[in-house]
Amino acid sequence: MNKSTTYKRYRFPAEIIQYAVWLYFRFNLSHRDIDDLLAQRG
């Protein structure tokens, strides 16, 4: 299974989803914190 089929029905690109998941597990952030970090990233 490749990235395009794994994230096919999601709103955001696979790279953004993977980055958000990494932030969540690495820093144990709240959903709001992750939203703020992703907004800063662009």
PDB file of C-alpha atoms in Angstrom:
ATOM      1  CA  MET A   1       0.000   0.000   0.000  1.00  0.00           C
ATOM      2  CA  ASN A   2       1.517   3.319  -1.014  1.00  0.00           C
ATOM      3  CA  LYS A   3       0.987   6.822   0.360  1.00  0.00           C
ATOM      4  CA  SER A   4      -1.490   7.899  -2.303  1.00  0.00           C
ATOM      5  CA  THR A   5      -3.920   5.081  -1.506  1.00  0.00           C
ATOM      6  CA  THR A   6      -3.374   5.335   2.251  1.00  0.00           C
ATOM      7  CA  TYR A   7      -4.454   8.994   2.355  1.00  0.00           C
ATOM      8  CA  LYS A   8      -6.695   9.019  -0.710  1.00  0.00           C
ATOM      9  CA  ARG A   9      -9.853  10.322   0.960  1.00  0.00           C
ATOM     10  CA  TYR A  10      -8.197  12.800   3.311  1.00  0.00           C
ATOM     11  CA  ARG A  11      -8.363  16.546   2.907  1.00  0.00           C
ATOM     12  CA  PHE A  12      -4.642  17.231   3.379  1.00  0.00           C
ATOM     13  CA  PRO A  13      -1.560  15.873   1.599  1.00  0.00           C
ATOM     14  CA  ALA A  14       0.144  12.815   3.080  1.00  0.00           C
ATOM     15  CA  GLU A  15       3.203  14.856   4.107  1.00  0.00           C
ATOM     16  CA  ILE A  16       1.074  17.174   6.266  1.00  0.00           C
ATOM     17  CA  ILE A  17      -0.756  14.264   7.912  1.00  0.00           C
ATOM     18  CA  GLN A  18       2.505  12.475   8.672  1.00  0.00           C
ATOM     19  CA  TYR A  19       4.032  15.650  10.104  1.00  0.00           C
ATOM     20  CA  ALA A  20       1.001  16.226  12.362  1.00  0.00           C
ATOM     21  CA  VAL A  21       1.115  12.642  13.632  1.00  0.00           C
ATOM     22  CA  TRP A  22       4.849  12.943  14.286  1.00  0.00           C
ATOM     23  CA  LEU A  23       4.308  16.175  16.256  1.00  0.00           C
ATOM     24  CA  TYR A  24       1.527  14.577  18.279  1.00  0.00           C
ATOM     25  CA  PHE A  25       3.598  11.592  19.363  1.00  0.00           C
ATOM     26  CA  ARG A  26       6.920  13.418  19.709  1.00  0.00           C
ATOM     27  CA  PHE A  27       5.719  16.336  21.832  1.00  0.00           C
ATOM     28  CA  ASN A  28       2.406  15.041  23.262  1.00  0.00           C
ATOM     29  CA  LEU A  29       0.605  18.177  22.135  1.00  0.00           C
ATOM     30  CA  SER A  30      -3.066  18.978  22.249  1.00  0.00           C
ATOM     31  CA  HIS A  31      -5.113  19.229  19.056  1.00  0.00           C
ATOM     32  CA  ARG A  32      -5.113  23.030  19.341  1.00  0.00           C
ATOM     33  CA  ASP A  33      -1.316  23.131  19.693  1.00  0.00           C
ATOM     34  CA  ILE A  34      -0.903  21.029  16.563  1.00  0.00           C
ATOM     35  CA  ASP A  35      -3.327  23.246  14.637  1.00  0.00           C
ATOM     36  CA  ASP A  36      -1.262  26.285  15.619  1.00  0.00           C
ATOM     37  CA  LEU A  37       2.022  24.646  14.585  1.00  0.00           C
ATOM     38  CA  LEU A  38       0.621  23.536  11.239  1.00  0.00           C
ATOM     39  CA  ALA A  39      -0.787  27.016  10.610  1.00  0.00           C
ATOM     40  CA  GLN A  40       2.672  28.483  11.226  1.00  0.00           C
ATOM     41  CA  ARG A  41       4.207  25.947   8.845  1.00  0.00           C
ATOM     42  CA  GLY A  42       2.011  27.155   6.007  1.00  0.00           C
TER      43      GLY A  42
END
